[in-house]
Amino acid sequence: MPPATSTSTQSEPLRVLFATSECAPLVKTGGLGDVSAALPVALARLGVDARMLLPAYPSVLAQLPACRKLAQLAPSAGLPASSLLQGRTASGIPLYLLDCPEFFDRPGGPYQDESGSDWSDNALRFGLLSHVAALLASADSPLDWHPQVLHCNEWQTGLAPAYLHHASGARAATLLTVHNLAFQGIFGAELVAALGLPPDSFHPDGVEYYGKLSFLKAGLQFADAISTVSPGYALEIQSEPFGFGLQGLLAARKDCLHGILNGIDTSLWNPATDPLIASRYSADTLAAKAVNKSALRARLGLASAADVPLFAVISRLTEQKGLDWLLEIAPQLLALPAQLVLLGSGEPELERGFAALAQSHPQAVSATIGFDETLAHLIEAGADAFLMPSRFEPCGMNQMYSQRYGTPPIVRATGGLADTVVDCTPAALAAGSASGFVFHEQSAAALLVTLERAASVWRERATWRALQHNGMARDFSWDASARRYVEIYARLTNNR
Ligand code: ADP
């Protein structure tokens, strides 16, 4: 079924429903939470009537206790009844909360239980989220407010474009943003009926993926447009290995596949005003950054030798992030000499590896296993350089935070990392663009060579200052990216 013709006029704001499974600080496991918090606000600044659909997890209800019930939603196929609550984010974005206690009122995270295992009913939980997103974007919506564009995010809302494709009546245009193609929402074929998808949707040009049901593929197949979170990643996912099996479909849809770099929240991540760091500073007062290094070392029990660079990592601990290479070359890194601060959680083997490293080198290495927003800010301010040796990275946020905090990032040349960090070459230094260190080869040896290079540049204080200044002068705000989204929305609605 084609989308409805646009009803927007010069004086009428474009109506966009942003459907997501995370929004910081209400609920966040990674970059999607940051994007959901910031992009709708940037869109609103551009005059878009942006509203958000989010599951009513306990952490969300605890932070927004005064939400009122807006509509009761009937059960559908194997999906239970639910209701919509009305709220508003702290930054003023109208929020529709999908309340279904049997699906969302439980301890643990949004996708996993407290032991880190995926919830066994994730297909139905996020099938419901997708179904309600599609309902609100259709003529059958119980609300008075009808979006012209439904902006879906990740596999958790990937079924929405498929539901709309198979529905009748006017509907909003759809955009699906892929934040990480490694997560696809693949489930057994037997769920097709319970999710209320028509049986004939289960074929290779529909929601089927090698005999299984794929939420992400459904979205990529049926969304009117697709975007991903950096231009580099938009290219990488059209071929192996980073297409993760979907490269053919993505290449076939390349004319409506857009790479738009994420921005960062420049008020939350601003060393000149950050209340979570020990001493605030700007590019003109970089000497005060040293106070943060001392505070970080003191807090984590590291030795305070003046002439030792401090490298930092804040990350999910997964194979994607390339931190196994860091463990491999840790002895050589510490021999430079250097110190290492890590904050992260994830795969038990990596958690154990970094905890053991810290235990055997308590003066030089600190490993905090867990999620700690406050410590993350102090690390950005206190470290000398920030490490992201990712195998792949759709966009990445911390390399941008780091540049803003005068903490040059050391990254592998992939996806958004390659798009946002300029390697410290003589030419880039002369041009005033060098802002960090970039390596190409996927190996522990290549990482070590780059760490050695960074440690030696760190000793050339004037060059290091130049790197810091160049990074701090970059504009990573959401404004330019939000404009690109508005262009896509406008094209989608005007095309109809
Ligand atoms: P991804 O989405 O793949 O996890 P990104 O770099 O895009 O990676 O975003 C990660 C976000 O989550 C950043 O804001 C980062 O600071 C934050 N983060 C990751 N791990 C932790 C942690 N253990 N404690 C605090 N913040 C974290």
Short mmCIF file of C-alpha atoms and ligand atoms in Angstrom, two decimals:
data_model
loop_
_atom_site.label_atom_id
_atom_site.label_comp_id
_atom_site.label_asym_id
_atom_site.label_seq_id
_atom_site.Cartn_x
_atom_site.Cartn_y
_atom_site.Cartn_z
CA MET A 1 0.00 0.00 0.00
CA PRO A 2 1.53 3.38 -0.95
CA PRO A 3 2.04 6.10 1.66
CA ALA A 4 -0.47 8.93 1.95
CA THR A 5 0.17 12.13 0.04
CA SER A 6 1.93 14.76 2.12
CA THR A 7 -0.32 17.22 3.85
CA SER A 8 2.49 19.49 4.99
CA THR A 9 2.41 23.14 4.05
CA GLN A 10 4.83 25.99 4.71
CA SER A 11 3.08 26.78 7.99
CA GLU A 12 2.41 23.23 9.11
CA PRO A 13 5.34 21.39 10.72
CA LEU A 14 6.34 18.01 9.34
CA ARG A 15 5.08 15.27 11.65
CA VAL A 16 7.58 12.50 12.41
CA LEU A 17 7.13 9.54 14.77
CA PHE A 18 10.53 8.30 15.98
CA ALA A 19 10.12 4.66 17.07
CA THR A 20 12.94 3.32 19.22
CA SER A 21 13.75 0.76 21.91
CA GLU A 22 16.14 3.08 23.84
CA CYS A 23 16.37 6.75 24.78
CA ALA A 24 18.93 8.13 27.24
CA PRO A 25 18.71 8.76 30.13
CA LEU A 26 15.42 6.83 30.40
CA VAL A 27 16.96 3.61 29.06
CA LYS A 28 20.30 3.14 27.29
CA THR A 29 22.60 0.28 26.38
CA GLY A 30 24.70 2.07 23.73
CA GLY A 31 24.76 4.58 20.89
CA LEU A 32 21.07 4.14 19.97
CA GLY A 33 20.11 5.59 23.36
CA ASP A 34 22.26 8.67 22.71
CA VAL A 35 20.88 9.17 19.19
CA SER A 36 17.27 8.83 20.35
CA ALA A 37 17.86 11.44 23.04
CA ALA A 38 19.46 13.98 20.74
CA LEU A 39 18.13 13.64 17.19
CA PRO A 40 14.43 14.38 17.91
CA VAL A 41 15.53 17.49 19.82
CA ALA A 42 17.65 18.65 16.88
CA LEU A 43 14.70 17.95 14.55
CA ALA A 44 12.38 19.98 16.77
CA ARG A 45 14.86 22.87 16.60
CA LEU A 46 14.45 22.73 12.81
CA GLY A 47 10.66 23.02 13.15
CA VAL A 48 9.76 19.31 12.87
CA ASP A 49 6.91 18.03 15.06
CA ALA A 50 8.94 15.03 16.28
CA ARG A 51 7.40 12.59 18.75
CA MET A 52 8.74 9.34 20.12
CA LEU A 53 7.40 5.83 20.70
CA LEU A 54 9.27 3.88 23.40
CA PRO A 55 8.43 0.80 25.52
CA ALA A 56 7.41 1.60 29.10
CA TYR A 57 10.28 -0.22 30.81
CA PRO A 58 10.45 0.13 34.64
CA SER A 59 13.36 2.61 34.40
CA VAL A 60 11.27 4.80 32.09
CA LEU A 61 8.19 4.76 34.33
CA ALA A 62 10.34 5.44 37.39
CA GLN A 63 11.74 8.57 35.76
CA LEU A 64 8.36 9.70 34.36
CA PRO A 65 5.86 8.83 37.09
CA ALA A 66 3.12 11.25 35.96
CA CYS A 67 2.30 9.75 32.55
CA ARG A 68 -1.39 9.50 31.76
CA LYS A 69 -3.14 6.80 29.77
CA LEU A 70 -4.02 7.87 26.25
CA ALA A 71 -5.44 4.80 24.52
CA GLN A 72 -6.16 1.12 25.02
CA LEU A 73 -4.87 -1.11 22.20
CA ALA A 74 -6.56 -4.41 21.37
CA PRO A 75 -4.70 -7.73 21.12
CA SER A 76 -3.76 -8.77 17.59
CA ALA A 77 -2.84 -12.30 16.42
CA GLY A 78 -0.52 -13.61 19.17
CA LEU A 79 0.29 -10.12 20.48
CA PRO A 80 -1.34 -9.13 23.77
CA ALA A 81 -3.41 -6.06 24.62
CA SER A 82 -1.42 -2.99 25.56
CA SER A 83 -1.94 0.69 26.18
CA LEU A 84 -0.33 3.97 25.25
CA LEU A 85 0.73 6.42 27.93
CA GLN A 86 1.52 10.03 27.21
CA GLY A 87 4.64 11.70 28.56
CA ARG A 88 7.44 14.02 27.60
CA THR A 89 11.21 13.64 27.68
CA ALA A 90 13.25 16.00 29.89
CA SER A 91 14.12 17.94 26.75
CA GLY A 92 10.45 18.37 25.85
CA ILE A 93 9.88 15.74 23.14
CA PRO A 94 6.32 14.30 23.32
CA LEU A 95 6.53 10.64 24.20
CA TYR A 96 4.14 7.75 23.58
CA LEU A 97 5.00 4.96 25.98
CA LEU A 98 3.96 1.45 24.99
CA ASP A 99 2.72 -0.08 28.24
CA CYS A 100 2.50 -3.85 28.29
CA PRO A 101 3.60 -5.07 31.74
CA GLU A 102 3.86 -8.74 30.72
CA PHE A 103 6.47 -7.73 28.11
CA PHE A 104 8.28 -4.74 29.55
CA ASP A 105 7.81 -4.65 33.34
CA ARG A 106 10.70 -6.89 34.36
CA PRO A 107 14.16 -6.51 35.92
CA GLY A 108 17.29 -6.66 33.77
CA GLY A 109 17.96 -4.75 30.56
CA PRO A 110 15.74 -3.96 27.59
CA TYR A 111 16.93 -7.01 25.63
CA GLN A 112 18.48 -9.32 28.21
CA ASP A 113 17.83 -10.65 31.68
CA GLU A 114 20.07 -9.96 34.64
CA SER A 115 22.41 -12.82 33.70
CA GLY A 116 22.95 -11.40 30.21
CA SER A 117 20.78 -13.90 28.27
CA ASP A 118 18.38 -12.57 25.64
CA TRP A 119 14.75 -12.57 26.78
CA SER A 120 13.19 -15.64 25.15
CA ASP A 121 10.14 -13.65 24.00
CA ASN A 122 12.07 -10.80 22.32
CA ALA A 123 10.36 -11.54 18.97
CA LEU A 124 6.93 -10.90 20.49
CA ARG A 125 8.11 -7.99 22.66
CA PHE A 126 9.58 -6.07 19.73
CA GLY A 127 6.97 -7.43 17.34
CA LEU A 128 4.48 -5.58 19.54
CA LEU A 129 6.60 -2.41 19.45
CA SER A 130 6.77 -2.64 15.63
CA HIS A 131 3.05 -3.39 15.39
CA VAL A 132 2.10 -0.38 17.49
CA ALA A 133 4.53 1.87 15.54
CA ALA A 134 2.80 0.75 12.33
CA LEU A 135 -0.64 1.29 13.87
CA LEU A 136 0.20 4.87 14.85
CA ALA A 137 1.48 5.47 11.29
CA SER A 138 -1.70 4.11 9.71
CA ALA A 139 -5.23 5.39 9.16
CA ASP A 140 -6.39 3.09 11.98
CA SER A 141 -4.43 4.97 14.63
CA PRO A 142 -6.44 5.72 17.76
CA LEU A 143 -4.61 9.07 18.11
CA ASP A 144 -5.61 12.46 16.67
CA TRP A 145 -2.01 13.05 15.68
CA HIS A 146 -1.00 11.33 12.41
CA PRO A 147 2.69 11.24 11.47
CA GLN A 148 3.70 11.79 7.85
CA VAL A 149 6.93 9.85 8.43
CA LEU A 150 7.54 6.85 10.65
CA HIS A 151 11.27 6.80 11.51
CA CYS A 152 12.18 3.29 12.68
CA ASN A 153 15.45 2.32 14.34
CA GLU A 154 17.20 -1.06 14.34
CA TRP A 155 15.62 -4.51 14.16
CA GLN A 156 13.47 -3.81 17.20
CA THR A 157 11.18 -1.67 15.03
CA GLY A 158 12.10 -3.37 11.73
CA LEU A 159 8.77 -5.15 11.31
CA ALA A 160 6.82 -1.87 11.23
CA PRO A 161 7.45 -1.16 7.51
CA ALA A 162 6.39 -4.76 6.73
CA TYR A 163 3.14 -4.38 8.70
CA LEU A 164 2.41 -1.12 6.85
CA HIS A 165 3.26 -2.67 3.49
CA HIS A 166 0.67 -5.38 4.05
CA ALA A 167 -2.00 -3.06 5.51
CA SER A 168 -4.65 -1.19 3.60
CA GLY A 169 -5.46 2.52 3.77
CA ALA A 170 -3.33 5.64 3.93
CA ARG A 171 -0.06 5.43 5.79
CA ALA A 172 3.02 7.41 6.69
CA ALA A 173 6.21 7.06 4.65
CA THR A 174 8.89 4.97 6.39
CA LEU A 175 12.58 5.42 7.06
CA LEU A 176 14.62 2.71 8.79
CA THR A 177 17.92 3.67 10.39
CA VAL A 178 20.44 0.88 10.92
CA HIS A 179 22.72 1.63 13.87
CA ASN A 180 24.52 -1.73 13.81
CA LEU A 181 23.90 -4.37 11.16
CA ALA A 182 25.39 -7.06 13.39
CA PHE A 183 22.10 -7.13 15.30
CA GLN A 184 19.33 -8.42 13.03
CA GLY A 185 16.53 -9.87 15.16
CA ILE A 186 16.42 -13.35 13.61
CA PHE A 187 13.80 -15.75 14.97
CA GLY A 188 12.04 -18.99 14.08
CA ALA A 189 9.65 -19.10 11.13
CA GLU A 190 6.88 -20.38 13.40
CA LEU A 191 6.49 -16.86 14.81
CA VAL A 192 5.13 -15.43 11.55
CA ALA A 193 1.52 -16.26 12.49
CA ALA A 194 1.83 -15.12 16.12
CA LEU A 195 3.18 -11.79 14.92
CA GLY A 196 0.20 -11.37 12.59
CA LEU A 197 2.26 -11.25 9.41
CA PRO A 198 0.51 -12.65 6.32
CA PRO A 199 1.79 -16.15 5.42
CA ASP A 200 2.76 -14.95 1.93
CA SER A 201 5.15 -12.38 3.44
CA PHE A 202 7.44 -15.27 4.33
CA HIS A 203 9.50 -15.50 1.15
CA PRO A 204 12.93 -14.24 0.06
CA ASP A 205 11.52 -10.91 -1.17
CA GLY A 206 9.73 -10.49 2.16
CA VAL A 207 10.60 -11.19 5.77
CA GLU A 208 12.29 -14.56 5.22
CA TYR A 209 16.04 -14.91 5.71
CA TYR A 210 17.50 -18.37 5.04
CA GLY A 211 14.44 -20.15 6.41
CA LYS A 212 14.08 -17.84 9.42
CA LEU A 213 12.21 -14.63 10.16
CA SER A 214 14.43 -11.51 10.17
CA PHE A 215 13.08 -8.28 11.64
CA LEU A 216 15.91 -6.21 10.17
CA LYS A 217 15.60 -7.70 6.72
CA ALA A 218 11.86 -7.01 6.81
CA GLY A 219 12.59 -3.36 7.50
CA LEU A 220 15.30 -3.11 4.84
CA GLN A 221 12.98 -4.74 2.32
CA PHE A 222 9.89 -2.63 2.94
CA ALA A 223 11.04 0.77 4.28
CA ASP A 224 10.66 3.58 1.75
CA ALA A 225 14.18 4.74 2.62
CA ILE A 226 17.08 3.37 4.67
CA SER A 227 19.79 5.23 6.48
CA THR A 228 22.81 4.28 8.50
CA VAL A 229 24.93 6.28 10.86
CA SER A 230 27.97 7.24 8.79
CA PRO A 231 28.80 7.56 5.08
CA GLY A 232 31.66 5.08 5.45
CA TYR A 233 29.45 2.40 7.02
CA ALA A 234 26.80 2.94 4.32
CA LEU A 235 29.41 1.81 1.78
CA GLU A 236 30.92 -0.98 3.90
CA ILE A 237 27.58 -2.75 4.44
CA GLN A 238 27.01 -3.17 0.72
CA SER A 239 29.64 -5.90 0.58
CA GLU A 240 31.13 -8.63 2.73
CA PRO A 241 32.06 -8.98 5.54
CA PHE A 242 30.20 -6.03 7.10
CA GLY A 243 26.97 -6.63 5.18
CA PHE A 244 26.48 -9.63 7.53
CA GLY A 245 24.53 -11.50 4.86
CA LEU A 246 22.36 -8.52 3.87
CA GLN A 247 24.90 -6.94 1.48
CA GLY A 248 22.94 -8.00 -1.62
CA LEU A 249 19.71 -6.39 -0.47
CA LEU A 250 21.53 -3.25 0.66
CA ALA A 251 23.41 -2.92 -2.63
CA ALA A 252 20.15 -3.41 -4.53
CA ARG A 253 18.60 -0.57 -2.51
CA LYS A 254 21.64 1.72 -2.63
CA ASP A 255 19.67 4.52 -4.33
CA CYS A 256 17.61 4.97 -1.18
CA LEU A 257 20.39 4.13 1.31
CA HIS A 258 21.82 7.22 3.02
CA GLY A 259 24.86 7.52 5.31
CA ILE A 260 24.32 10.29 7.84
CA LEU A 261 26.89 10.76 10.57
CA ASN A 262 25.52 10.83 14.11
CA GLY A 263 26.04 14.04 16.02
CA ILE A 264 26.81 14.30 19.72
CA ASP A 265 25.01 16.14 22.50
CA THR A 266 27.35 19.12 22.73
CA SER A 267 25.80 20.44 25.94
CA LEU A 268 26.11 17.13 27.80
CA TRP A 269 29.63 16.55 26.45
CA ASN A 270 31.31 19.91 26.95
CA PRO A 271 34.50 20.10 29.03
CA ALA A 272 33.89 23.80 29.69
CA THR A 273 30.63 23.13 31.56
CA ASP A 274 30.72 19.41 32.49
CA PRO A 275 29.62 19.05 36.14
CA LEU A 276 30.93 15.46 36.28
CA ILE A 277 34.64 16.27 35.87
CA ALA A 278 37.17 17.52 38.42
CA SER A 279 38.21 20.72 36.65
CA ARG A 280 36.48 22.35 33.69
CA TYR A 281 38.55 23.52 30.74
CA SER A 282 38.46 24.67 27.13
CA ALA A 283 40.97 24.78 24.27
CA ASP A 284 42.36 27.98 25.81
CA THR A 285 42.77 26.50 29.29
CA LEU A 286 44.07 23.02 28.49
CA ALA A 287 46.43 23.09 31.48
CA ALA A 288 43.37 22.41 33.66
CA LYS A 289 42.94 19.06 31.90
CA ALA A 290 45.89 17.82 34.01
CA VAL A 291 43.78 18.24 37.16
CA ASN A 292 41.36 15.70 35.70
CA LYS A 293 44.21 13.27 34.97
CA SER A 294 45.33 13.49 38.61
CA ALA A 295 41.76 13.08 39.87
CA LEU A 296 41.19 10.06 37.62
CA ARG A 297 44.42 8.41 38.74
CA ALA A 298 43.63 9.10 42.39
CA ARG A 299 40.10 7.75 42.07
CA LEU A 300 41.31 4.55 40.38
CA GLY A 301 44.45 4.06 42.49
CA LEU A 302 46.95 4.50 39.65
CA ALA A 303 50.49 5.78 40.17
CA SER A 304 50.94 9.48 39.47
CA ALA A 305 54.23 9.54 37.52
CA ALA A 306 54.29 12.77 35.53
CA ASP A 307 55.87 11.45 32.38
CA VAL A 308 53.55 8.54 31.57
CA PRO A 309 50.70 8.82 29.05
CA LEU A 310 47.30 7.52 30.12
CA PHE A 311 45.28 5.63 27.48
CA ALA A 312 41.57 4.99 27.99
CA VAL A 313 38.77 2.73 26.79
CA ILE A 314 35.02 3.05 27.44
CA SER A 315 33.18 0.36 25.57
CA ARG A 316 30.93 -2.61 25.33
CA LEU A 317 33.33 -5.54 25.60
CA THR A 318 32.59 -7.48 22.43
CA GLU A 319 34.60 -8.88 19.55
CA GLN A 320 33.46 -5.93 17.39
CA LYS A 321 35.50 -3.50 19.46
CA GLY A 322 38.92 -5.14 18.82
CA LEU A 323 39.87 -5.06 22.49
CA ASP A 324 41.21 -8.61 22.37
CA TRP A 325 44.12 -7.06 20.42
CA LEU A 326 44.68 -4.65 23.29
CA LEU A 327 44.90 -7.52 25.79
CA GLU A 328 47.38 -9.26 23.49
CA ILE A 329 49.78 -6.31 23.38
CA ALA A 330 49.21 -5.06 26.94
CA PRO A 331 52.73 -6.04 28.16
CA GLN A 332 54.38 -4.02 25.36
CA LEU A 333 52.03 -1.11 25.96
CA LEU A 334 52.83 -0.98 29.67
CA ALA A 335 56.55 -1.22 28.88
CA LEU A 336 56.41 2.03 26.81
CA PRO A 337 55.69 3.06 29.64
CA ALA A 338 51.98 3.85 29.65
CA GLN A 339 48.92 3.48 31.84
CA LEU A 340 45.52 2.10 30.86
CA VAL A 341 42.05 2.83 32.18
CA LEU A 342 39.14 0.68 30.99
CA LEU A 343 35.43 1.03 31.70
CA GLY A 344 33.13 -1.52 30.13
CA SER A 345 31.15 -4.70 30.35
CA GLY A 346 30.20 -7.52 28.06
CA GLU A 347 31.74 -10.82 27.07
CA PRO A 348 32.95 -12.68 30.20
CA GLU A 349 36.29 -13.61 28.64
CA LEU A 350 37.17 -9.97 27.93
CA GLU A 351 35.89 -8.87 31.35
CA ARG A 352 38.09 -11.52 32.98
CA GLY A 353 41.10 -10.61 30.82
CA PHE A 354 41.04 -6.92 31.70
CA ALA A 355 40.25 -7.58 35.37
CA ALA A 356 43.26 -9.91 35.58
CA LEU A 357 45.50 -7.37 33.82
CA ALA A 358 44.47 -4.71 36.34
CA GLN A 359 45.04 -7.07 39.23
CA SER A 360 48.58 -7.87 38.13
CA HIS A 361 49.45 -4.20 37.39
CA PRO A 362 47.45 -2.20 39.97
CA GLN A 363 49.61 0.94 39.57
CA ALA A 364 49.37 1.01 35.78
CA VAL A 365 46.01 -0.52 34.81
CA SER A 366 42.50 0.02 36.09
CA ALA A 367 39.54 -2.02 34.82
CA THR A 368 36.06 -1.02 35.96
CA ILE A 369 33.60 -3.68 34.86
CA GLY A 370 30.17 -2.08 34.66
CA PHE A 371 28.31 0.89 33.21
CA ASP A 372 29.08 4.26 34.79
CA GLU A 373 28.10 7.49 33.02
CA THR A 374 29.83 9.71 35.62
CA LEU A 375 33.14 7.87 35.43
CA ALA A 376 32.89 7.98 31.61
CA HIS A 377 32.98 11.79 31.73
CA LEU A 378 35.98 11.87 34.09
CA ILE A 379 37.82 9.39 31.87
CA GLU A 380 37.22 11.51 28.76
CA ALA A 381 38.56 14.54 30.63
CA GLY A 382 41.44 12.83 32.43
CA ALA A 383 42.92 10.49 29.82
CA ASP A 384 45.62 11.58 27.38
CA ALA A 385 44.34 9.47 24.47
CA PHE A 386 41.30 7.31 23.79
CA LEU A 387 41.36 3.84 22.18
CA MET A 388 38.83 2.44 19.68
CA PRO A 389 40.53 -0.32 17.67
CA SER A 390 37.18 -1.61 16.38
CA ARG A 391 36.96 -4.33 13.74
CA PHE A 392 33.92 -2.41 12.49
CA GLU A 393 32.15 0.66 13.86
CA PRO A 394 28.92 1.97 12.31
CA CYS A 395 29.53 5.45 13.75
CA GLY A 396 30.93 5.43 17.27
CA MET A 397 30.36 8.23 19.75
CA ASN A 398 33.38 8.22 22.02
CA GLN A 399 35.86 9.22 19.32
CA MET A 400 33.81 12.41 18.92
CA TYR A 401 33.48 13.00 22.68
CA SER A 402 37.25 12.47 22.93
CA GLN A 403 38.10 15.07 20.32
CA ARG A 404 35.84 17.53 22.11
CA TYR A 405 37.66 16.79 25.39
CA GLY A 406 41.16 17.27 23.93
CA THR A 407 41.81 13.52 24.23
CA PRO A 408 43.00 12.44 20.76
CA PRO A 409 41.41 9.14 19.68
CA ILE A 410 43.38 6.18 18.35
CA VAL A 411 41.08 4.33 15.96
CA ARG A 412 41.01 1.71 13.23
CA ALA A 413 39.99 3.06 9.82
CA THR A 414 36.45 1.70 9.64
CA GLY A 415 32.94 3.14 9.30
CA GLY A 416 32.32 6.27 11.31
CA LEU A 417 35.79 6.18 12.89
CA ALA A 418 37.40 6.71 9.48
CA ASP A 419 34.87 9.49 8.78
CA THR A 420 35.56 11.45 11.95
CA VAL A 421 39.24 11.11 12.89
CA VAL A 422 42.09 12.56 10.84
CA ASP A 423 45.41 10.74 11.22
CA CYS A 424 48.40 12.61 12.58
CA THR A 425 50.46 12.72 9.37
CA PRO A 426 52.86 15.57 8.59
CA ALA A 427 50.50 16.75 5.83
CA ALA A 428 47.42 16.73 8.08
CA LEU A 429 49.36 18.49 10.83
CA ALA A 430 50.45 21.16 8.35
CA ALA A 431 46.85 21.53 7.15
CA GLY A 432 45.61 21.89 10.74
CA SER A 433 43.28 18.89 10.40
CA ALA A 434 45.10 16.08 12.27
CA SER A 435 43.02 15.08 15.28
CA GLY A 436 44.12 11.56 16.28
CA PHE A 437 45.72 8.34 15.09
CA VAL A 438 44.31 5.99 12.47
CA PHE A 439 45.49 2.50 11.54
CA HIS A 440 44.20 0.13 8.88
CA GLU A 441 45.28 -3.45 9.36
CA GLN A 442 43.13 -5.65 11.57
CA SER A 443 45.82 -6.90 13.95
CA ALA A 444 47.30 -6.53 17.40
CA ALA A 445 50.64 -5.61 15.79
CA ALA A 446 49.11 -2.68 13.88
CA LEU A 447 47.48 -1.45 17.07
CA LEU A 448 50.79 -1.64 18.96
CA VAL A 449 52.68 0.31 16.28
CA THR A 450 50.00 3.02 16.46
CA LEU A 451 50.11 3.16 20.26
CA GLU A 452 53.89 3.54 20.09
CA ARG A 453 53.47 6.32 17.52
CA ALA A 454 50.89 8.08 19.74
CA ALA A 455 53.12 7.76 22.83
CA SER A 456 56.04 9.33 21.00
CA VAL A 457 53.93 12.21 19.62
CA TRP A 458 52.59 12.73 23.17
CA ARG A 459 56.18 13.57 24.20
CA GLU A 460 56.38 16.28 21.51
CA ARG A 461 54.21 18.65 23.49
CA ALA A 462 53.63 21.24 20.75
CA THR A 463 52.45 18.62 18.25
CA TRP A 464 50.18 17.05 20.86
CA ARG A 465 48.70 20.47 21.65
CA ALA A 466 48.02 20.94 17.93
CA LEU A 467 46.16 17.61 17.80
CA GLN A 468 44.11 18.59 20.83
CA HIS A 469 43.25 22.01 19.43
CA ASN A 470 42.28 20.60 16.01
CA GLY A 471 39.96 18.02 17.61
CA MET A 472 38.39 20.53 19.98
CA ALA A 473 37.63 22.88 17.08
CA ARG A 474 35.62 20.23 15.15
CA ASP A 475 31.85 20.64 14.93
CA PHE A 476 30.16 17.34 15.82
CA SER A 477 26.81 18.90 16.73
CA TRP A 478 23.57 17.39 15.49
CA ASP A 479 22.50 20.40 13.42
CA ALA A 480 24.03 19.37 10.09
CA SER A 481 22.93 15.73 10.47
CA ALA A 482 19.38 16.67 11.49
CA ARG A 483 19.14 18.79 8.31
CA ARG A 484 20.02 15.71 6.26
CA TYR A 485 17.22 13.74 7.94
CA VAL A 486 14.77 16.55 7.22
CA GLU A 487 15.80 16.45 3.55
CA ILE A 488 15.01 12.73 3.45
CA TYR A 489 11.67 13.19 5.22
CA ALA A 490 10.78 15.98 2.79
CA ARG A 491 11.73 13.85 -0.21
CA LEU A 492 9.69 10.93 1.12
CA THR A 493 6.58 12.99 1.72
CA ASN A 494 6.86 15.12 -1.42
CA ASN A 495 7.42 12.10 -3.65
CA ARG A 496 4.00 10.72 -2.91
P1 ADP B 1 27.94 1.08 20.70
O1 ADP B 1 26.62 1.71 20.38
O2 ADP B 1 28.43 0.10 19.68
O3 ADP B 1 27.98 0.51 22.09
P2 ADP B 1 28.98 3.77 20.53
O4 ADP B 1 30.37 4.32 20.61
O5 ADP B 1 28.18 4.15 19.33
O6 ADP B 1 29.07 2.21 20.70
O7 ADP B 1 28.18 4.28 21.79
C1 ADP B 1 28.45 3.81 23.06
C2 ADP B 1 27.88 4.78 24.06
O8 ADP B 1 27.72 4.10 25.30
C3 ADP B 1 28.78 5.94 24.33
O9 ADP B 1 28.03 7.03 24.76
C4 ADP B 1 29.65 5.38 25.47
O10 ADP B 1 30.24 6.39 26.24
C5 ADP B 1 28.65 4.63 26.25
N1 ADP B 1 29.20 3.52 27.02
C6 ADP B 1 29.57 2.30 26.57
N2 ADP B 1 29.99 1.52 27.59
C7 ADP B 1 29.88 2.27 28.70
C8 ADP B 1 30.15 2.03 30.09
N3 ADP B 1 30.60 0.86 30.52
N4 ADP B 1 29.91 3.03 30.97
C9 ADP B 1 29.44 4.23 30.54
N5 ADP B 1 29.17 4.52 29.25
C10 ADP B 1 29.38 3.56 28.35
#
